[in-house]
Tab-separated table of C-alpha atoms and ligand atoms in Angstrom:
chain	number	residue	atom	x	y	z
A	1	MET	CA	-163.190	-105.050	-99.350
A	2	LEU	CA	-165.055	-105.808	-102.072
A	3	PHE	CA	-168.730	-104.398	-101.823
A	4	CYS	CA	-171.547	-104.201	-105.355
A	5	LYS	CA	-172.807	-100.778	-106.036
A	6	GLN	CA	-175.295	-100.878	-108.630
A	7	ASP	CA	-174.736	-103.547	-109.963
A	8	LYS	CA	-171.045	-102.705	-110.005
A	9	ILE	CA	-168.273	-104.840	-107.741
A	10	TYR	CA	-165.615	-102.312	-106.419
A	11	PHE	CA	-162.471	-102.219	-104.172
A	12	SER	CA	-161.368	-100.683	-101.144
A	13	LEU	CA	-158.326	-101.050	-100.029
A	14	ASP	CA	-159.636	-99.167	-96.670
A	15	ARG	CA	-161.001	-101.866	-95.334
A	16	CYS	CA	-159.343	-105.018	-97.015
A	17	CYS	CA	-157.329	-107.509	-94.859
A	18	GLN	CA	-155.209	-108.749	-97.196
A	19	CYS	CA	-156.283	-111.737	-97.153
A	20	GLY	CA	-156.328	-112.884	-101.066
A	21	VAL	CA	-159.605	-115.461	-101.097
A	22	CYS	CA	-161.512	-113.131	-103.702
A	23	LEU	CA	-158.697	-114.080	-106.121
A	24	ALA	CA	-159.531	-117.930	-105.735
A	25	SER	CA	-163.822	-116.683	-105.889
A	26	CYS	CA	-164.540	-116.106	-108.811
A	27	PRO	CA	-165.253	-118.121	-111.104
A	28	VAL	CA	-164.797	-116.302	-114.513
A	29	GLY	CA	-161.238	-115.074	-113.585
A	30	ALA	CA	-162.215	-111.229	-113.680
A	31	ILE	CA	-160.084	-110.945	-110.569
A	32	SER	CA	-156.422	-109.232	-110.982
A	33	ARG	CA	-154.424	-107.839	-108.428
A	34	THR	CA	-151.133	-105.596	-108.498
A	35	TRP	CA	-148.942	-104.241	-105.742
A	36	ASP	CA	-148.384	-100.697	-104.792
A	37	ASP	CA	-145.379	-99.054	-102.859
A	38	ASP	CA	-146.210	-99.956	-99.170
A	39	GLY	CA	-146.325	-103.589	-100.014
A	40	LEU	CA	-150.236	-103.865	-100.421
A	41	PHE	CA	-152.079	-105.593	-102.890
A	42	CYS	CA	-155.145	-103.765	-105.235
A	43	ILE	CA	-157.674	-106.095	-106.544
A	44	HIS	CA	-158.601	-105.144	-109.900
A	45	VAL	CA	-162.333	-106.150	-111.324
A	46	ASP	CA	-162.792	-106.613	-115.389
A	47	ALA	CA	-166.161	-104.977	-115.780
A	48	GLU	CA	-166.314	-106.688	-118.838
A	49	ARG	CA	-165.429	-110.301	-117.511
A	50	CYS	CA	-167.123	-110.105	-114.537
A	51	VAL	CA	-170.654	-111.990	-114.466
A	52	LYS	CA	-172.100	-110.677	-111.613
A	53	CYS	CA	-172.567	-113.777	-109.368
A	54	GLN	CA	-170.673	-111.984	-106.612
A	55	LYS	CA	-169.215	-114.622	-104.993
A	56	CYS	CA	-166.122	-112.502	-104.426
A	57	VAL	CA	-168.111	-110.168	-102.198
A	58	GLN	CA	-169.969	-113.234	-99.879
A	59	ASN	CA	-166.302	-114.661	-99.071
A	60	CYS	CA	-164.767	-111.232	-98.179
A	61	PRO	CA	-164.332	-111.417	-94.650
A	62	ALA	CA	-163.558	-107.917	-94.807
A	63	THR	CA	-167.231	-107.064	-94.257
A	64	THR	CA	-167.965	-109.749	-91.705
A	65	LEU	CA	-164.791	-109.123	-89.750
A	66	PRO	CA	-166.107	-105.702	-87.251
A	67	SER	CA	-169.101	-107.671	-86.290
A	68	ILE	CA	-167.007	-110.611	-84.690
A	69	ILE	CA	-167.034	-108.894	-81.497
A	70	LEU	CA	-164.717	-111.495	-78.507
A	71	LYS	CA	-166.886	-111.819	-75.535
A	72	GLU	CA	-165.697	-112.343	-72.053
A	73	GLU	CA	-167.759	-116.090	-72.795
A	74	ASP	CA	-165.181	-116.535	-75.880
A	75	TRP	CA	-162.890	-117.113	-73.659
A	76	SER	CA	-164.657	-119.820	-71.245
A	77	ALA	CA	-165.132	-121.388	-74.420
A	78	ILE	CA	-161.540	-122.598	-73.993
A	79	SER	CA	-161.292	-125.846	-73.153
A	80	GLN	CA	-157.915	-126.483	-71.940
A	81	VAL	CA	-154.235	-123.938	-72.676
A	82	TYR	CA	-150.879	-125.583	-73.008
A	83	ILE	CA	-147.316	-124.557	-73.518
A	84	GLY	CA	-145.237	-126.987	-75.774
A	85	HIS	CA	-142.618	-126.954	-78.022
A	86	ALA	CA	-141.766	-129.892	-80.146
A	87	LEU	CA	-139.426	-132.221	-79.505
A	88	ASP	CA	-137.121	-132.272	-82.152
A	89	GLU	CA	-134.754	-129.408	-81.700
A	90	VAL	CA	-133.988	-128.407	-85.088
A	91	VAL	CA	-137.686	-127.874	-86.115
A	92	ARG	CA	-138.163	-126.503	-82.853
A	93	TYR	CA	-134.857	-123.724	-83.464
A	94	ARG	CA	-136.205	-123.192	-86.913
A	95	ALA	CA	-139.792	-122.146	-85.695
A	96	SER	CA	-141.733	-119.118	-84.953
A	97	SER	CA	-142.124	-120.149	-81.364
A	98	GLY	CA	-142.172	-123.536	-80.390
A	99	GLY	CA	-142.869	-125.718	-83.878
A	100	ILE	CA	-145.923	-126.752	-82.849
A	101	ALA	CA	-148.102	-125.504	-86.068
A	102	ARG	CA	-145.745	-127.536	-88.560
A	103	THR	CA	-145.602	-130.667	-86.301
A	104	LEU	CA	-149.549	-130.880	-85.424
A	105	ILE	CA	-149.953	-130.076	-89.440
A	106	ARG	CA	-147.464	-133.126	-90.542
A	107	ASN	CA	-148.977	-135.759	-87.961
A	108	ALA	CA	-152.743	-134.569	-89.323
A	109	LEU	CA	-151.211	-135.835	-92.593
A	110	VAL	CA	-148.999	-138.760	-91.862
A	111	LYS	CA	-151.951	-140.247	-89.435
A	112	GLY	CA	-154.732	-139.957	-91.963
A	113	PHE	CA	-157.097	-137.264	-89.796
A	114	CYS	CA	-157.330	-134.818	-93.203
A	115	GLN	CA	-155.678	-135.729	-96.617
A	116	LEU	CA	-154.601	-132.213	-97.124
A	117	ALA	CA	-153.250	-129.406	-95.643
A	118	TYR	CA	-153.713	-125.347	-96.812
A	119	THR	CA	-150.572	-123.396	-95.200
A	120	MET	CA	-148.428	-120.417	-96.196
A	121	THR	CA	-144.950	-122.159	-97.603
A	122	ASP	CA	-142.120	-120.713	-98.448
A	123	ALA	CA	-141.728	-118.946	-102.154
A	124	ASP	CA	-138.267	-117.440	-104.040
A	125	SER	CA	-139.810	-114.356	-104.767
A	126	TYR	CA	-141.269	-111.764	-103.049
A	127	PRO	CA	-143.391	-111.862	-100.855
A	128	TRP	CA	-141.116	-114.771	-99.994
A	129	ALA	CA	-144.327	-116.660	-99.292
A	130	MET	CA	-148.006	-118.646	-100.936
A	131	GLY	CA	-150.885	-120.400	-99.864
A	132	GLY	CA	-150.704	-124.089	-101.048
A	133	TYR	CA	-152.023	-127.319	-100.295
A	134	ILE	CA	-149.733	-129.986	-98.617
A	135	SER	CA	-150.148	-133.726	-98.315
A	136	GLN	CA	-148.371	-136.874	-96.843
A	137	GLU	CA	-145.882	-137.013	-99.560
A	138	SER	CA	-144.757	-133.104	-99.550
A	139	CYS	CA	-145.433	-132.510	-95.595
A	140	ASN	CA	-141.646	-132.030	-95.296
A	141	ALA	CA	-142.166	-128.777	-97.500
A	142	GLN	CA	-140.776	-125.751	-96.326
A	143	VAL	CA	-144.104	-124.437	-93.817
A	144	SER	CA	-143.047	-120.989	-93.203
A	145	ASN	CA	-142.620	-118.993	-90.300
A	146	SER	CA	-144.375	-115.619	-88.826
A	147	LYS	CA	-144.320	-113.467	-91.921
A	148	TYR	CA	-145.251	-110.351	-91.074
A	149	LEU	CA	-145.822	-108.455	-94.647
A	150	PRO	CA	-148.807	-108.873	-97.105
A	151	VAL	CA	-149.451	-112.525	-98.370
A	152	PRO	CA	-152.654	-113.216	-100.470
A	153	VAL	CA	-152.665	-116.708	-98.367
A	154	CYS	CA	-155.689	-117.200	-99.770
A	155	GLU	CA	-155.548	-117.080	-103.800
A	156	ASN	CA	-154.525	-120.565	-104.182
A	157	LEU	CA	-157.706	-121.906	-102.529
A	158	ARG	CA	-159.541	-124.578	-104.894
A	159	GLN	CA	-162.588	-126.578	-104.952
A	160	LEU	CA	-162.005	-130.072	-103.529
A	161	SER	CA	-163.581	-133.496	-102.624
A	162	PRO	CA	-165.351	-134.690	-99.448
A	163	GLY	CA	-162.657	-135.003	-96.951
A	164	ASN	CA	-161.342	-133.439	-94.288
A	165	LEU	CA	-159.198	-130.552	-94.829
A	166	LEU	CA	-156.923	-129.139	-92.158
A	167	VAL	CA	-155.887	-125.224	-92.774
A	168	VAL	CA	-153.540	-123.097	-90.865
A	169	GLY	CA	-154.148	-119.319	-91.068
A	170	THR	CA	-154.791	-115.877	-89.265
A	171	PRO	CA	-158.335	-115.330	-87.802
A	172	CYS	CA	-159.424	-113.198	-91.570
A	173	GLN	CA	-157.719	-116.212	-93.904
A	174	LEU	CA	-159.864	-118.957	-91.913
A	175	LEU	CA	-163.264	-116.748	-92.504
A	176	ALA	CA	-162.636	-116.676	-95.806
A	177	MET	CA	-161.823	-120.444	-95.894
A	178	GLU	CA	-164.770	-120.960	-94.467
A	179	ALA	CA	-166.697	-118.802	-96.853
A	180	PHE	CA	-165.092	-120.604	-99.882
A	181	TYR	CA	-165.908	-123.827	-98.895
A	182	ARG	CA	-169.153	-123.171	-97.589
A	183	SER	CA	-172.080	-124.778	-99.069
A	184	THR	CA	-169.131	-128.360	-100.263
A	185	LYS	CA	-168.780	-131.606	-98.128
A	186	VAL	CA	-164.962	-130.437	-97.367
A	187	ARG	CA	-164.875	-130.403	-93.580
A	188	LEU	CA	-162.139	-127.787	-92.989
A	189	ILE	CA	-160.054	-128.289	-89.748
A	190	LYS	CA	-159.027	-125.400	-88.325
A	191	ILE	CA	-155.635	-124.246	-86.397
A	192	CYS	CA	-155.585	-120.487	-85.850
A	193	ILE	CA	-152.110	-118.512	-85.645
A	194	LEU	CA	-153.415	-115.777	-83.845
A	195	CYS	CA	-153.218	-112.454	-85.025
A	196	LYS	CA	-153.191	-108.646	-83.517
A	197	GLN	CA	-151.850	-106.959	-86.536
A	198	GLN	CA	-150.237	-107.314	-90.750
A	199	LYS	CA	-147.748	-105.172	-91.192
A	200	THR	CA	-147.391	-103.100	-94.414
A	201	PHE	CA	-143.937	-103.636	-96.407
A	202	ASN	CA	-142.791	-100.352	-95.207
A	203	PHE	CA	-142.097	-102.267	-92.018
A	204	SER	CA	-139.265	-104.205	-93.244
A	205	ARG	CA	-138.090	-101.148	-94.951
A	206	PHE	CA	-137.664	-99.493	-91.688
A	207	MET	CA	-135.901	-102.437	-90.277
A	208	ALA	CA	-133.644	-102.703	-94.202
A	209	LYS	CA	-132.949	-99.013	-93.079
A	210	ARG	CA	-131.811	-100.621	-89.491
A	211	LEU	CA	-129.610	-103.172	-91.182
A	212	GLY	CA	-127.973	-100.878	-93.904
A	213	VAL	CA	-129.792	-103.291	-96.813
A	214	THR	CA	-130.549	-100.989	-99.718
A	215	ASP	CA	-131.233	-103.900	-102.521
A	216	TYR	CA	-134.071	-105.238	-99.770
A	217	LYS	CA	-137.333	-105.410	-102.484
A	218	SER	CA	-134.390	-108.231	-104.147
A	219	VAL	CA	-133.890	-110.403	-100.837
A	220	PRO	CA	-134.971	-112.893	-98.870
A	221	ILE	CA	-136.918	-111.842	-95.555
A	222	GLN	CA	-137.487	-114.402	-92.567
A	223	TYR	CA	-138.944	-112.570	-89.002
A	224	ARG	CA	-138.509	-115.313	-87.003
A	225	GLY	CA	-136.552	-118.289	-86.339
A	226	ASP	CA	-133.324	-118.464	-85.535
A	227	GLY	CA	-134.166	-119.754	-81.788
A	228	TRP	CA	-136.058	-117.943	-79.665
A	229	PRO	CA	-136.930	-115.008	-79.688
A	230	GLY	CA	-135.395	-115.568	-83.182
A	231	LYS	CA	-134.115	-113.312	-86.051
A	232	ILE	CA	-134.889	-110.737	-88.143
A	233	ALA	CA	-132.986	-111.785	-91.427
A	234	ILE	CA	-132.830	-109.885	-94.623
A	235	GLY	CA	-130.699	-110.819	-97.161
A	236	THR	CA	-127.774	-112.015	-94.960
A	237	LYS	CA	-128.085	-109.233	-92.928
A	238	LYS	CA	-130.007	-110.264	-89.017
A	239	MET	CA	-131.354	-108.210	-86.247
A	240	CYS	CA	-132.506	-110.341	-82.683
A	241	TRP	CA	-136.134	-109.891	-82.136
A	242	GLU	CA	-135.172	-108.725	-78.986
A	243	GLU	CA	-133.768	-105.917	-80.248
A	244	ALA	CA	-136.169	-105.173	-83.091
A	245	ALA	CA	-139.483	-105.292	-80.771
A	246	ALA	CA	-137.352	-102.288	-78.847
A	247	LEU	CA	-137.230	-100.049	-82.079
A	248	PRO	CA	-140.574	-98.417	-82.399
A	249	TYR	CA	-141.713	-100.511	-84.799
A	250	SER	CA	-144.604	-101.848	-82.468
A	251	LYS	CA	-147.416	-99.099	-81.887
A	252	ARG	CA	-149.088	-100.136	-84.268
A	253	LEU	CA	-146.836	-98.548	-86.504
A	254	TRP	CA	-147.557	-99.573	-90.875
A	255	SER	CA	-150.480	-101.572	-90.114
A	256	VAL	CA	-152.892	-103.062	-93.408
A	257	PRO	CA	-155.433	-101.143	-93.156
A	258	GLY	CA	-158.238	-104.631	-92.778
A	259	CYS	CA	-155.870	-104.855	-89.119
A	260	PHE	CA	-157.976	-101.669	-87.698
A	261	PHE	CA	-161.449	-103.488	-88.405
A	262	CYS	CA	-160.491	-106.050	-86.697
A	263	THR	CA	-161.647	-107.557	-83.590
A	264	HIS	CA	-161.212	-111.184	-82.974
A	265	PRO	CA	-157.481	-112.409	-83.238
A	266	LEU	CA	-157.795	-115.343	-80.937
A	267	GLY	CA	-160.027	-116.500	-84.415
A	268	SER	CA	-163.418	-116.848	-83.320
A	269	ASN	CA	-163.870	-120.471	-85.180
A	270	ALA	CA	-161.150	-122.059	-85.152
A	271	ASP	CA	-160.251	-125.070	-83.329
A	272	LEU	CA	-156.828	-124.688	-81.607
A	273	THR	CA	-155.473	-121.225	-81.674
A	274	LEU	CA	-151.801	-120.987	-81.587
A	275	ALA	CA	-149.418	-117.816	-79.869
A	276	ASP	CA	-146.337	-117.210	-78.305
A	277	PRO	CA	-146.110	-116.930	-75.474
A	278	TRP	CA	-144.620	-113.027	-74.650
A	279	LYS	CA	-144.712	-111.931	-71.408
A	280	ILE	CA	-145.240	-115.069	-69.043
A	281	MET	CA	-141.606	-116.876	-70.486
A	282	ASN	CA	-137.715	-115.501	-70.654
A	283	THR	CA	-135.593	-114.637	-74.008
A	284	LYS	CA	-132.730	-116.939	-72.103
A	285	GLN	CA	-135.696	-119.565	-73.180
A	286	SER	CA	-135.572	-122.021	-76.056
A	287	GLY	CA	-139.108	-121.427	-78.093
A	288	MET	CA	-142.189	-121.984	-77.102
A	289	THR	CA	-145.801	-122.017	-78.366
A	290	MET	CA	-149.159	-121.194	-76.299
A	291	ILE	CA	-152.194	-123.146	-77.288
A	292	LEU	CA	-155.039	-123.043	-77.189
A	293	ILE	CA	-157.443	-125.714	-77.521
A	294	ARG	CA	-161.343	-124.298	-78.328
A	295	THR	CA	-163.448	-127.916	-79.820
A	296	GLU	CA	-162.945	-132.074	-79.686
A	297	ALA	CA	-160.731	-132.113	-83.165
A	298	GLY	CA	-158.079	-129.575	-81.943
A	299	GLU	CA	-158.053	-131.514	-78.890
A	300	LYS	CA	-157.366	-134.393	-81.201
A	301	LEU	CA	-155.385	-132.869	-82.705
A	302	LEU	CA	-153.100	-132.179	-80.525
A	303	ASP	CA	-153.376	-135.706	-79.092
A	304	LEU	CA	-151.689	-137.165	-82.495
A	305	SER	CA	-148.983	-135.573	-81.932
A	306	CYS	CA	-148.219	-136.624	-78.273
A	307	LYS	CA	-145.324	-138.375	-79.217
A	308	GLU	CA	-143.334	-135.265	-80.744
A	309	ILE	CA	-144.180	-132.525	-78.628
A	310	ALA	CA	-143.457	-131.961	-74.881
A	311	LEU	CA	-146.123	-130.386	-73.173
A	312	GLN	CA	-147.241	-128.344	-69.845
A	313	SER	CA	-150.596	-126.983	-68.766
A	314	ILE	CA	-151.018	-123.595	-68.095
A	315	ASP	CA	-153.233	-121.523	-65.733
A	316	SER	CA	-155.885	-119.839	-68.329
A	317	ASP	CA	-155.227	-116.235	-66.255
A	318	ARG	CA	-151.421	-116.587	-67.810
A	319	ALA	CA	-152.430	-117.475	-71.057
A	320	LYS	CA	-155.067	-114.504	-70.558
A	321	LEU	CA	-151.812	-112.225	-69.391
A	322	SER	CA	-149.686	-113.358	-72.275
A	323	VAL	CA	-152.303	-113.215	-75.030
A	324	ASP	CA	-152.758	-109.631	-73.278
A	325	TRP	CA	-157.363	-109.631	-72.831
A	326	GLN	CA	-157.356	-105.813	-72.331
A	327	GLY	CA	-154.885	-104.484	-75.288
A	328	ILE	CA	-157.689	-106.824	-77.320
A	329	GLN	CA	-160.411	-105.250	-75.674
A	330	ALA	CA	-159.014	-101.334	-76.141
A	331	LYS	CA	-158.842	-102.355	-79.456
A	332	GLN	CA	-162.479	-103.483	-79.903
A	333	LYS	CA	-163.503	-99.341	-78.664
A	334	ARG	CA	-160.966	-98.189	-81.441
A	335	THR	CA	-162.353	-100.314	-83.959
A	336	LYS	CA	-166.225	-98.213	-83.272
A	337	TYR	CA	-164.255	-95.473	-83.535
A	338	TYR	CA	-162.970	-96.201	-87.545
A	339	LEU	CA	-166.527	-97.730	-88.259
A	340	SER	CA	-167.793	-94.147	-87.187
A	341	LYS	CA	-169.481	-95.339	-84.444
A	342	SER	CA	-170.979	-93.219	-81.520
A	343	LEU	CA	-168.699	-92.468	-78.542
A	344	GLY	CA	-168.094	-90.050	-76.383
A	345	GLY	CA	-166.225	-86.715	-77.401
A	346	GLY	CA	-162.686	-87.549	-75.152
A	347	THR	CA	-162.785	-91.034	-76.212
A	348	ARG	CA	-162.416	-90.161	-80.154
A	349	LEU	CA	-160.022	-87.149	-79.541
A	350	LYS	CA	-158.187	-89.815	-77.498
A	351	PHE	CA	-157.964	-92.068	-80.796
A	352	LYS	CA	-157.388	-88.744	-83.150
A	353	VAL	CA	-154.231	-87.825	-81.341
A	354	GLY	CA	-153.583	-91.283	-81.579
A	355	ASP	CA	-153.662	-91.443	-85.221
A	356	PHE	CA	-151.800	-88.258	-85.653
A	357	GLN	CA	-148.935	-90.045	-83.264
A	358	ARG	CA	-148.899	-93.144	-85.597
A	359	ALA	CA	-148.718	-91.143	-88.570
A	360	SER	CA	-146.354	-88.660	-87.299
A	361	TYR	CA	-144.102	-91.820	-86.648
A	362	GLU	CA	-144.659	-93.260	-89.439
A	363	TRP	CA	-143.151	-89.956	-91.845
A	364	LEU	CA	-140.394	-89.960	-88.865
A	365	LEU	CA	-139.157	-92.788	-89.083
A	366	LEU	CA	-139.257	-93.331	-92.699
A	367	SER	CA	-137.838	-90.084	-93.927
A	368	LEU	CA	-135.267	-89.324	-91.687
A	369	LYS	CA	-131.913	-91.478	-90.499
A	370	LEU	CA	-132.787	-90.990	-86.403
A	371	PRO	CA	-129.896	-92.013	-84.244
A	372	GLU	CA	-130.483	-95.515	-82.281
A	373	LEU	CA	-130.743	-93.073	-79.340
A	374	ALA	CA	-133.685	-91.414	-80.355
A	375	LEU	CA	-135.629	-94.715	-81.325
A	376	LYS	CA	-135.416	-95.851	-78.051
A	377	VAL	CA	-136.712	-92.840	-76.498
A	378	LEU	CA	-139.646	-92.429	-79.168
A	379	ASN	CA	-140.258	-96.358	-78.419
A	380	ARG	CA	-140.786	-95.791	-74.811
A	381	MET	CA	-143.397	-93.002	-75.197
A	382	PRO	CA	-146.306	-93.917	-73.939
A	383	TYR	CA	-149.049	-94.336	-77.065
A	384	TRP	CA	-151.660	-91.178	-76.971
A	385	GLY	CA	-154.537	-93.348	-78.807
B	1	LIG	C1	-149.326	-111.697	-88.374
B	1	LIG	C2	-148.625	-112.204	-87.419
B	1	LIG	C3	-149.190	-111.740	-86.527
B	1	LIG	C4	-148.640	-112.121	-84.766
B	1	LIG	N1	-149.154	-112.088	-83.726
B	1	LIG	C5	-149.128	-112.794	-83.118
B	1	LIG	C6	-149.393	-111.938	-81.554
B	1	LIG	O1	-149.951	-110.520	-81.156
B	1	LIG	N2	-149.587	-112.316	-80.087
B	1	LIG	C7	-148.770	-113.733	-80.319
B	1	LIG	O2	-148.709	-113.944	-79.186
B	1	LIG	N3	-148.826	-114.507	-81.348
B	1	LIG	C8	-148.433	-113.502	-83.054
B	1	LIG	N4	-148.604	-114.662	-83.507
B	1	LIG	C9	-148.576	-116.097	-83.447
B	1	LIG	C10	-146.845	-116.046	-83.678
B	1	LIG	O3	-145.795	-115.812	-84.369
B	1	LIG	C11	-146.919	-118.148	-84.099
B	1	LIG	O4	-146.848	-117.945	-85.070
B	1	LIG	C12	-147.327	-118.900	-83.086
B	1	LIG	O5	-146.901	-118.565	-81.812
B	1	LIG	C13	-147.311	-120.275	-84.112
B	1	LIG	O6	-145.750	-121.095	-83.900
B	1	LIG	P1	-145.127	-122.069	-84.069
B	1	LIG	O7	-143.543	-122.075	-83.884
B	1	LIG	O8	-145.567	-122.817	-83.616
B	1	LIG	O9	-145.592	-122.730	-85.449
B	1	LIG	P2	-144.768	-122.837	-86.628
B	1	LIG	O10	-144.589	-124.224	-86.671
B	1	LIG	O11	-143.499	-122.212	-86.676
B	1	LIG	O12	-145.456	-122.269	-87.549
B	1	LIG	C14	-146.245	-121.043	-88.218
B	1	LIG	C15	-147.367	-121.189	-89.196
B	1	LIG	O13	-147.820	-119.832	-89.206
B	1	LIG	C16	-148.310	-119.937	-90.564
B	1	LIG	N5	-147.891	-118.550	-90.842
B	1	LIG	C17	-146.733	-118.077	-90.721
B	1	LIG	N6	-147.082	-116.546	-90.924
B	1	LIG	C18	-148.235	-117.062	-91.506
B	1	LIG	C19	-149.089	-115.128	-92.401
B	1	LIG	N7	-148.766	-114.269	-92.119
B	1	LIG	N8	-150.388	-115.736	-92.412
B	1	LIG	C20	-151.121	-117.179	-91.989
B	1	LIG	N9	-150.136	-118.034	-91.690
B	1	LIG	C21	-149.126	-117.749	-91.300
B	1	LIG	C22	-147.384	-121.173	-91.620
B	1	LIG	O14	-147.717	-120.865	-92.841
B	1	LIG	C23	-147.197	-121.884	-89.938
B	1	LIG	O15	-148.254	-123.327	-90.070
B	1	LIG	C24	-148.510	-113.619	-84.957
B	1	LIG	C25	-148.171	-114.641	-86.248
B	1	LIG	C26	-148.002	-113.827	-87.040
B	1	LIG	C27	-148.227	-114.177	-89.026
B	2	LIG	S1	-169.284	-110.499	-108.973
B	2	LIG	FE1	-168.480	-112.717	-109.361
B	2	LIG	S2	-167.359	-112.501	-111.613
B	2	LIG	FE2	-167.807	-110.635	-110.790
B	2	LIG	S3	-165.508	-110.854	-110.379
B	2	LIG	FE3	-166.995	-111.071	-108.424
B	2	LIG	S4	-166.996	-113.352	-108.698
B	2	LIG	FE4	-165.846	-112.725	-110.471
B	3	LIG	S1	-160.150	-108.369	-98.197
B	3	LIG	FE1	-159.653	-110.571	-99.069
B	3	LIG	S2	-160.958	-111.402	-99.764
B	3	LIG	FE2	-161.440	-108.880	-99.683
B	3	LIG	S3	-161.293	-107.735	-100.973
B	3	LIG	FE3	-159.185	-108.135	-99.809
B	3	LIG	S4	-157.811	-109.532	-100.638
B	3	LIG	FE4	-160.663	-109.705	-101.765
B	4	LIG	S1	-155.549	-108.641	-87.829
B	4	LIG	FE1	-157.200	-109.438	-87.938
B	4	LIG	S2	-157.505	-108.612	-90.219
B	4	LIG	FE2	-155.117	-108.086	-89.462
B	4	LIG	S3	-154.119	-110.068	-90.467
B	4	LIG	FE3	-154.412	-110.581	-88.738
B	4	LIG	S4	-156.564	-111.266	-88.520
B	4	LIG	FE4	-156.599	-110.611	-90.797
């Protein structure tokens, strides 16, 4: 998070959600980044160059994230819920879920709904992805699968001439993009990638250890794709996502610091949101994406791709189960705790114990070589906070 104190700009990693928009916002190039050992990038402000315009502070989503509280009405604002997949089986097989995001992007460009799209695409060096614009001519660029490590997606944003711009990103990135184009004539059409947490590089480090890969910083990492629910591939070694998910990496381990303050995984400002239909489909099926429509522009996006995707309308309660609505509400309470808001003594203690459990797991899993059975036992332990 960036803030201004006594006429100077400061960066705090504790609240940073790693969106990268500050790097794109500075008119004088006073902001740079360096990677730390956990795979988080730290922001540096050159005080000599800084002209104190505060654009970086105004665009930083970490300031607004905790105040966007998810309410019951936010669910009622969703007009339609579908599960669907790309009809092209190669696209579907390679995608994170059902290949809906990449199909919507391609058709929106080809059919002229927008002139450009801004999304994450694959890159050939760490962190193996970057944010960039694609056009009708370059719409076959390799759109990334879900990346579970920090990527400064918004760092390549630039000002554009008036028109529709399709943007794809997690809720914090969409907030950042909205702030970046505020007061311009660029109209954003927003596809949200549902996101409850992003991982630091330690998650990949742990997986590399399980797979016996030692040069994990220099080989490409792919987290999903290769069918449903996909495989994690580090260099040439692979593990089925089902097996990976049975190891105790969930439980909010190795979370990007800013994610503890994020309360709206569905993207409050999105035209449509894409998610995995966890809990409502089994792992024997091929990939599917859950699609939550919120606006007319969202409907139009889907309509433009109707000949290239298979869709099935689903009941809103099933969708609520899949996104784990209850879990989202519980996260809001925890956010209050991290913001040091008033909470009962019992609740506060519960979250403190949860933090202790998380820190112990993180240490144990990276420091010791535990047998598979011990990992499975740890994974079955209830989460205390
Ligand atoms: C960090 C993260 C956490 C997620 N958590 C959940 C969850 O808890 N529950 C759930 O139901 N779904 C979650 N998802 C969404 C899910 O994994 C799929 O991305 C979604 O279902 C779309 O699948 P698709 O096959 O249609 O997308 P594809 O056609 O494969 O396209 C994927 C799109 O996502 C973009 N993308 C990938 N990774 C990132 C990233 N790190 N930041 C910004 N954009 C990215 C790509 O640029 C691309 O446009 C998460 C995704 C991410 C990236
Ligand atoms: S205040 Fe303005 S000039 Fe200074 S770092 Fe931020 S964006 Fe750059
Ligand atoms: S949240 Fe985004 S804008 Fe704010 S400091 Fe972190 S990378 Fe920069
Ligand atoms: S949980 Fe929130 S802050 Fe973290 S990456 Fe996802 S959208 Fe951004």
